[in-house]
Amino acid sequence: MKNTKRFWDKISSRYDSQVYLKHLEGYNKTINMTRNYLKTTDVVLDFACGTGVTTIELSKNVERIEAIDISENMIDIAKCKSVQRDISNICFDVATIYDKRFIKESFDVVIAFNILYLMEDMDNVIQRIYELLKPNGIFISSTNCLGEKNSLTIMIQSLLSKIGVIPFIRRLKISELEGIIKGSNFSIMQTHKFNESVPNYYIISRKK
């Protein structure tokens, strides 16, 4: 956890320019599709919110967002953005999904963008998300499914992950991801595949 936190703290100042702007079209599509499933009365948990790119945009459509990340630097950047834009319905905090402040069935929606494939305990994370959602609550995720392709870049990333240079990376297949979500007692309502070269798989699911 410490090494992972250190990695994200280190790249936080470059994240928007190197990741967000590079994948701007995908981010915008994700935001617009997600809005279709949000209500102005919703209380939302944004798991691994990063610099708050999607959080801030989606805050216009809900009552309140609890936005968490393990990187203090990422959270600081997100807080600055929300202050600059005078947004008052987001609480940015350094925390994990297992934080004891979050009680069972307290959220209408949980969003987890580009994080599940970085979780060594992904199955437990999804179970925790299920626990935090209200009955019939919505779980919205987008996940890089690196197991769908075999490229030199992915092989290098996997090697760097194994030797600890970059955080853990799970080479998920789409069928594996869907199976884990369904096996955690969610029903999948909608899916969409972004970026055919390395699929970023978007899933809308509902707690049974």
PDB file of C-alpha atoms in Angstrom:
ATOM      1  CA  MET A   1       0.000   0.000   0.000  1.00  0.00           C
ATOM      2  CA  LYS A   2       2.798   2.453   0.890  1.00  0.00           C
ATOM      3  CA  ASN A   3       4.586   1.936  -2.429  1.00  0.00           C
ATOM      4  CA  THR A   4       1.305   2.298  -4.338  1.00  0.00           C
ATOM      5  CA  LYS A   5       0.442   5.497  -2.490  1.00  0.00           C
ATOM      6  CA  ARG A   6       3.934   6.868  -3.157  1.00  0.00           C
ATOM      7  CA  PHE A   7       3.589   6.115  -6.873  1.00  0.00           C
ATOM      8  CA  TRP A   8       0.278   8.005  -7.230  1.00  0.00           C
ATOM      9  CA  ASP A   9       1.513  10.894  -5.081  1.00  0.00           C
ATOM     10  CA  LYS A  10       4.547  11.196  -7.346  1.00  0.00           C
ATOM     11  CA  ILE A  11       2.603  11.352 -10.631  1.00  0.00           C
ATOM     12  CA  SER A  12      -0.328  13.417  -9.296  1.00  0.00           C
ATOM     13  CA  SER A  13       0.925  16.731 -10.724  1.00  0.00           C
ATOM     14  CA  ARG A  14       1.246  15.169 -14.184  1.00  0.00           C
ATOM     15  CA  TYR A  15      -1.891  13.046 -14.117  1.00  0.00           C
ATOM     16  CA  ASP A  16      -4.267  15.441 -15.859  1.00  0.00           C
ATOM     17  CA  SER A  17      -1.842  16.264 -18.661  1.00  0.00           C
ATOM     18  CA  GLN A  18      -0.516  12.730 -19.215  1.00  0.00           C
ATOM     19  CA  VAL A  19      -3.638  10.641 -18.601  1.00  0.00           C
ATOM     20  CA  TYR A  20      -6.814  12.729 -18.594  1.00  0.00           C
ATOM     21  CA  LEU A  21      -6.055  14.853 -21.667  1.00  0.00           C
ATOM     22  CA  LYS A  22      -4.655  11.837 -23.536  1.00  0.00           C
ATOM     23  CA  HIS A  23      -7.944   9.985 -23.038  1.00  0.00           C
ATOM     24  CA  LEU A  24     -10.225  13.033 -23.056  1.00  0.00           C
ATOM     25  CA  GLU A  25     -12.762  11.535 -25.463  1.00  0.00           C
ATOM     26  CA  GLY A  26     -13.149   8.411 -23.337  1.00  0.00           C
ATOM     27  CA  TYR A  27     -13.528  10.449 -20.152  1.00  0.00           C
ATOM     28  CA  ASN A  28     -16.240  12.605 -21.728  1.00  0.00           C
ATOM     29  CA  LYS A  29     -18.155   9.582 -23.000  1.00  0.00           C
ATOM     30  CA  THR A  30     -17.917   7.937 -19.582  1.00  0.00           C
ATOM     31  CA  ILE A  31     -19.227  11.070 -17.871  1.00  0.00           C
ATOM     32  CA  ASN A  32     -22.126  11.490 -20.300  1.00  0.00           C
ATOM     33  CA  MET A  33     -23.174   7.827 -20.097  1.00  0.00           C
ATOM     34  CA  THR A  34     -22.981   7.877 -16.312  1.00  0.00           C
ATOM     35  CA  ARG A  35     -25.222  10.927 -16.052  1.00  0.00           C
ATOM     36  CA  ASN A  36     -28.073   8.871 -17.496  1.00  0.00           C
ATOM     37  CA  TYR A  37     -28.121   6.756 -14.325  1.00  0.00           C
ATOM     38  CA  LEU A  38     -27.867   9.537 -11.749  1.00  0.00           C
ATOM     39  CA  LYS A  39     -30.622  11.393  -9.913  1.00  0.00           C
ATOM     40  CA  THR A  40     -30.483  14.742  -8.133  1.00  0.00           C
ATOM     41  CA  THR A  41     -31.318  12.942  -4.858  1.00  0.00           C
ATOM     42  CA  ASP A  42     -28.444  10.448  -5.108  1.00  0.00           C
ATOM     43  CA  VAL A  43     -25.658  10.138  -2.559  1.00  0.00           C
ATOM     44  CA  VAL A  44     -22.616   8.800  -4.416  1.00  0.00           C
ATOM     45  CA  LEU A  45     -19.306   7.230  -3.442  1.00  0.00           C
ATOM     46  CA  ASP A  46     -16.504   7.889  -5.936  1.00  0.00           C
ATOM     47  CA  PHE A  47     -13.901   5.208  -5.249  1.00  0.00           C
ATOM     48  CA  ALA A  48     -10.377   6.198  -6.385  1.00  0.00           C
ATOM     49  CA  CYS A  49     -11.392   9.666  -7.530  1.00  0.00           C
ATOM     50  CA  GLY A  50      -7.853  10.749  -8.459  1.00  0.00           C
ATOM     51  CA  THR A  51      -7.684  14.465  -9.271  1.00  0.00           C
ATOM     52  CA  GLY A  52     -11.469  14.744  -9.306  1.00  0.00           C
ATOM     53  CA  VAL A  53     -11.919  14.986 -13.070  1.00  0.00           C
ATOM     54  CA  THR A  54     -15.119  12.922 -13.279  1.00  0.00           C
ATOM     55  CA  THR A  55     -16.212  13.700  -9.715  1.00  0.00           C
ATOM     56  CA  ILE A  56     -16.553  17.412 -10.341  1.00  0.00           C
ATOM     57  CA  GLU A  57     -18.478  16.932 -13.579  1.00  0.00           C
ATOM     58  CA  LEU A  58     -20.901  14.435 -12.034  1.00  0.00           C
ATOM     59  CA  SER A  59     -21.483  16.578  -8.933  1.00  0.00           C
ATOM     60  CA  LYS A  60     -23.873  18.688 -11.023  1.00  0.00           C
ATOM     61  CA  ASN A  61     -26.243  15.728 -11.290  1.00  0.00           C
ATOM     62  CA  VAL A  62     -26.446  14.443  -7.698  1.00  0.00           C
ATOM     63  CA  GLU A  63     -27.101  15.578  -4.155  1.00  0.00           C
ATOM     64  CA  ARG A  64     -23.698  14.709  -2.683  1.00  0.00           C
ATOM     65  CA  ILE A  65     -20.501  12.824  -3.491  1.00  0.00           C
ATOM     66  CA  GLU A  66     -18.068  11.239  -1.050  1.00  0.00           C
ATOM     67  CA  ALA A  67     -14.849  11.067  -3.103  1.00  0.00           C
ATOM     68  CA  ILE A  68     -11.912   9.025  -1.841  1.00  0.00           C
ATOM     69  CA  ASP A  69      -8.387   8.156  -2.921  1.00  0.00           C
ATOM     70  CA  ILE A  70      -5.289   6.775  -1.201  1.00  0.00           C
ATOM     71  CA  SER A  71      -3.123   9.559  -2.671  1.00  0.00           C
ATOM     72  CA  GLU A  72      -3.053  12.689  -0.537  1.00  0.00           C
ATOM     73  CA  ASN A  73      -1.563  14.688  -3.407  1.00  0.00           C
ATOM     74  CA  MET A  74      -4.358  13.641  -5.749  1.00  0.00           C
ATOM     75  CA  ILE A  75      -6.944  14.667  -3.170  1.00  0.00           C
ATOM     76  CA  ASP A  76      -5.238  18.044  -2.648  1.00  0.00           C
ATOM     77  CA  ILE A  77      -5.460  18.743  -6.386  1.00  0.00           C
ATOM     78  CA  ALA A  78      -9.110  17.696  -6.460  1.00  0.00           C
ATOM     79  CA  LYS A  79      -9.924  19.943  -3.492  1.00  0.00           C
ATOM     80  CA  CYS A  80      -8.296  22.930  -5.191  1.00  0.00           C
ATOM     81  CA  LYS A  81     -10.397  22.339  -8.305  1.00  0.00           C
ATOM     82  CA  SER A  82     -13.630  22.204  -6.315  1.00  0.00           C
ATOM     83  CA  VAL A  83     -12.766  25.408  -4.442  1.00  0.00           C
ATOM     84  CA  GLN A  84     -11.911  27.212  -7.684  1.00  0.00           C
ATOM     85  CA  ARG A  85     -15.269  26.165  -9.162  1.00  0.00           C
ATOM     86  CA  ASP A  86     -17.193  26.887  -5.954  1.00  0.00           C
ATOM     87  CA  ILE A  87     -18.526  23.321  -5.664  1.00  0.00           C
ATOM     88  CA  SER A  88     -19.882  22.497  -2.216  1.00  0.00           C
ATOM     89  CA  ASN A  89     -21.498  19.048  -2.556  1.00  0.00           C
ATOM     90  CA  ILE A  90     -18.274  17.001  -2.778  1.00  0.00           C
ATOM     91  CA  CYS A  91     -16.303  15.759   0.216  1.00  0.00           C
ATOM     92  CA  PHE A  92     -12.800  14.776  -0.935  1.00  0.00           C
ATOM     93  CA  ASP A  93     -10.920  12.597   1.546  1.00  0.00           C
ATOM     94  CA  VAL A  94      -7.888  10.327   1.798  1.00  0.00           C
ATOM     95  CA  ALA A  95      -9.382   6.912   2.520  1.00  0.00           C
ATOM     96  CA  THR A  96      -9.790   3.340   1.293  1.00  0.00           C
ATOM     97  CA  ILE A  97     -13.012   1.580   0.344  1.00  0.00           C
ATOM     98  CA  TYR A  98     -12.859  -0.218   3.692  1.00  0.00           C
ATOM     99  CA  ASP A  99     -12.958   2.956   5.786  1.00  0.00           C
ATOM    100  CA  LYS A 100     -15.153   2.319   8.827  1.00  0.00           C
ATOM    101  CA  ARG A 101     -16.870   5.683   8.427  1.00  0.00           C
ATOM    102  CA  PHE A 102     -18.792   4.217   5.505  1.00  0.00           C
ATOM    103  CA  ILE A 103     -21.716   2.178   6.762  1.00  0.00           C
ATOM    104  CA  LYS A 104     -23.736  -0.526   5.066  1.00  0.00           C
ATOM    105  CA  GLU A 105     -26.367   0.489   2.534  1.00  0.00           C
ATOM    106  CA  SER A 106     -25.502   4.199   2.716  1.00  0.00           C
ATOM    107  CA  PHE A 107     -24.977   5.006  -0.975  1.00  0.00           C
ATOM    108  CA  ASP A 108     -27.345   5.131  -3.931  1.00  0.00           C
ATOM    109  CA  VAL A 109     -24.485   4.847  -6.424  1.00  0.00           C
ATOM    110  CA  VAL A 110     -20.848   3.747  -6.259  1.00  0.00           C
ATOM    111  CA  ILE A 111     -18.543   4.638  -9.146  1.00  0.00           C
ATOM    112  CA  ALA A 112     -15.139   3.048  -9.691  1.00  0.00           C
ATOM    113  CA  PHE A 113     -13.384   4.332 -12.796  1.00  0.00           C
ATOM    114  CA  ASN A 114     -10.072   2.793 -13.896  1.00  0.00           C
ATOM    115  CA  ILE A 115      -9.294   1.194 -10.550  1.00  0.00           C
ATOM    116  CA  LEU A 116     -10.550  -2.413 -10.344  1.00  0.00           C
ATOM    117  CA  TYR A 117      -7.711  -3.876 -12.426  1.00  0.00           C
ATOM    118  CA  LEU A 118      -5.245  -2.278  -9.996  1.00  0.00           C
ATOM    119  CA  MET A 119      -6.764  -4.044  -6.973  1.00  0.00           C
ATOM    120  CA  GLU A 120      -5.051  -7.194  -5.709  1.00  0.00           C
ATOM    121  CA  ASP A 121      -8.207  -7.935  -3.706  1.00  0.00           C
ATOM    122  CA  MET A 122     -10.669  -6.999  -6.458  1.00  0.00           C
ATOM    123  CA  ASP A 123     -13.206  -9.651  -5.456  1.00  0.00           C
ATOM    124  CA  ASN A 124     -13.301  -8.293  -1.886  1.00  0.00           C
ATOM    125  CA  VAL A 125     -13.502  -4.714  -3.153  1.00  0.00           C
ATOM    126  CA  ILE A 126     -16.581  -5.511  -5.226  1.00  0.00           C
ATOM    127  CA  GLN A 127     -18.156  -7.286  -2.250  1.00  0.00           C
ATOM    128  CA  ARG A 128     -17.493  -4.177  -0.165  1.00  0.00           C
ATOM    129  CA  ILE A 129     -19.138  -2.022  -2.841  1.00  0.00           C
ATOM    130  CA  TYR A 130     -22.160  -4.341  -2.758  1.00  0.00           C
ATOM    131  CA  GLU A 131     -22.305  -3.934   1.027  1.00  0.00           C
ATOM    132  CA  LEU A 132     -22.176  -0.125   0.848  1.00  0.00           C
ATOM    133  CA  LEU A 133     -24.949   0.189  -1.733  1.00  0.00           C
ATOM    134  CA  LYS A 134     -28.594   0.560  -0.816  1.00  0.00           C
ATOM    135  CA  PRO A 135     -30.982  -2.133  -2.118  1.00  0.00           C
ATOM    136  CA  ASN A 136     -31.219  -1.760  -5.911  1.00  0.00           C
ATOM    137  CA  GLY A 137     -28.240   0.604  -5.789  1.00  0.00           C
ATOM    138  CA  ILE A 138     -26.154   1.203  -8.915  1.00  0.00           C
ATOM    139  CA  PHE A 139     -22.506   0.212  -9.375  1.00  0.00           C
ATOM    140  CA  ILE A 140     -20.795   1.958 -12.301  1.00  0.00           C
ATOM    141  CA  SER A 141     -17.288   0.967 -13.348  1.00  0.00           C
ATOM    142  CA  SER A 142     -14.841   1.308 -16.206  1.00  0.00           C
ATOM    143  CA  THR A 143     -11.908  -1.069 -16.255  1.00  0.00           C
ATOM    144  CA  ASN A 144      -8.904  -1.652 -18.492  1.00  0.00           C
ATOM    145  CA  CYS A 145      -9.112  -5.295 -19.570  1.00  0.00           C
ATOM    146  CA  LEU A 146      -5.470  -5.918 -20.410  1.00  0.00           C
ATOM    147  CA  GLY A 147      -6.026  -9.651 -20.756  1.00  0.00           C
ATOM    148  CA  GLU A 148      -7.860  -9.053 -24.027  1.00  0.00           C
ATOM    149  CA  LYS A 149      -4.671  -8.029 -25.823  1.00  0.00           C
ATOM    150  CA  ASN A 150      -1.057  -9.155 -25.837  1.00  0.00           C
ATOM    151  CA  SER A 151       1.216  -6.265 -26.760  1.00  0.00           C
ATOM    152  CA  LEU A 152       4.795  -5.334 -25.938  1.00  0.00           C
ATOM    153  CA  THR A 153       3.564  -2.380 -23.860  1.00  0.00           C
ATOM    154  CA  ILE A 154       1.301  -4.583 -21.754  1.00  0.00           C
ATOM    155  CA  MET A 155       4.073  -7.144 -21.279  1.00  0.00           C
ATOM    156  CA  ILE A 156       6.470  -4.417 -20.107  1.00  0.00           C
ATOM    157  CA  GLN A 157       3.843  -3.008 -17.726  1.00  0.00           C
ATOM    158  CA  SER A 158       3.254  -6.475 -16.283  1.00  0.00           C
ATOM    159  CA  LEU A 159       6.982  -6.974 -15.754  1.00  0.00           C
ATOM    160  CA  LEU A 160       7.393  -3.557 -14.085  1.00  0.00           C
ATOM    161  CA  SER A 161       4.437  -4.382 -11.860  1.00  0.00           C
ATOM    162  CA  LYS A 162       5.907  -7.722 -10.808  1.00  0.00           C
ATOM    163  CA  ILE A 163       9.224  -6.152  -9.785  1.00  0.00           C
ATOM    164  CA  GLY A 164       7.491  -3.305  -7.936  1.00  0.00           C
ATOM    165  CA  VAL A 165       8.396  -0.377 -10.172  1.00  0.00           C
ATOM    166  CA  ILE A 166       4.705   0.400 -10.762  1.00  0.00           C
ATOM    167  CA  PRO A 167       1.632  -0.717  -8.780  1.00  0.00           C
ATOM    168  CA  PHE A 168      -0.031  -4.108  -9.129  1.00  0.00           C
ATOM    169  CA  ILE A 169      -1.761  -4.668 -12.475  1.00  0.00           C
ATOM    170  CA  ARG A 170      -4.264  -7.429 -13.128  1.00  0.00           C
ATOM    171  CA  ARG A 171      -4.555  -8.637 -16.723  1.00  0.00           C
ATOM    172  CA  LEU A 172      -8.322  -9.037 -16.747  1.00  0.00           C
ATOM    173  CA  LYS A 173     -10.416 -10.450 -19.529  1.00  0.00           C
ATOM    174  CA  ILE A 174     -13.877  -8.983 -20.103  1.00  0.00           C
ATOM    175  CA  SER A 175     -15.557 -12.322 -19.373  1.00  0.00           C
ATOM    176  CA  GLU A 176     -13.627 -12.596 -16.090  1.00  0.00           C
ATOM    177  CA  LEU A 177     -14.638  -9.088 -15.017  1.00  0.00           C
ATOM    178  CA  GLU A 178     -18.304  -9.682 -15.842  1.00  0.00           C
ATOM    179  CA  GLY A 179     -18.195 -13.017 -14.028  1.00  0.00           C
ATOM    180  CA  ILE A 180     -16.837 -11.470 -10.831  1.00  0.00           C
ATOM    181  CA  ILE A 181     -19.436  -8.682 -10.868  1.00  0.00           C
ATOM    182  CA  LYS A 182     -22.301 -11.108 -11.517  1.00  0.00           C
ATOM    183  CA  GLY A 183     -20.899 -13.484  -8.897  1.00  0.00           C
ATOM    184  CA  SER A 184     -21.053 -10.662  -6.355  1.00  0.00           C
ATOM    185  CA  ASN A 185     -24.850 -10.556  -6.798  1.00  0.00           C
ATOM    186  CA  PHE A 186     -25.043  -7.678  -9.262  1.00  0.00           C
ATOM    187  CA  SER A 187     -27.117  -7.759 -12.424  1.00  0.00           C
ATOM    188  CA  ILE A 188     -25.427  -6.147 -15.430  1.00  0.00           C
ATOM    189  CA  MET A 189     -27.677  -3.593 -17.132  1.00  0.00           C
ATOM    190  CA  GLN A 190     -25.440  -2.032 -19.768  1.00  0.00           C
ATOM    191  CA  THR A 191     -21.904  -2.399 -21.106  1.00  0.00           C
ATOM    192  CA  HIS A 192     -19.783  -0.460 -23.539  1.00  0.00           C
ATOM    193  CA  LYS A 193     -16.271  -1.014 -24.835  1.00  0.00           C
ATOM    194  CA  PHE A 194     -13.991   2.006 -25.245  1.00  0.00           C
ATOM    195  CA  ASN A 195     -10.697   1.799 -27.127  1.00  0.00           C
ATOM    196  CA  GLU A 196     -10.507  -1.465 -29.075  1.00  0.00           C
ATOM    197  CA  SER A 197      -6.701  -1.669 -28.893  1.00  0.00           C
ATOM    198  CA  VAL A 198      -6.737  -2.111 -25.097  1.00  0.00           C
ATOM    199  CA  PRO A 199     -10.402  -2.362 -24.111  1.00  0.00           C
ATOM    200  CA  ASN A 200     -11.627  -0.057 -21.382  1.00  0.00           C
ATOM    201  CA  TYR A 201     -14.842  -1.830 -20.408  1.00  0.00           C
ATOM    202  CA  TYR A 202     -17.701   0.224 -18.991  1.00  0.00           C
ATOM    203  CA  ILE A 203     -20.338  -1.586 -16.916  1.00  0.00           C
ATOM    204  CA  ILE A 204     -23.570  -0.402 -15.335  1.00  0.00           C
ATOM    205  CA  SER A 205     -24.804  -2.942 -12.786  1.00  0.00           C
ATOM    206  CA  ARG A 206     -27.488  -3.042 -10.122  1.00  0.00           C
ATOM    207  CA  LYS A 207     -27.423  -4.590  -6.673  1.00  0.00           C
ATOM    208  CA  LYS A 208     -29.910  -7.450  -6.535  1.00  0.00           C
TER     209      LYS A 208
END
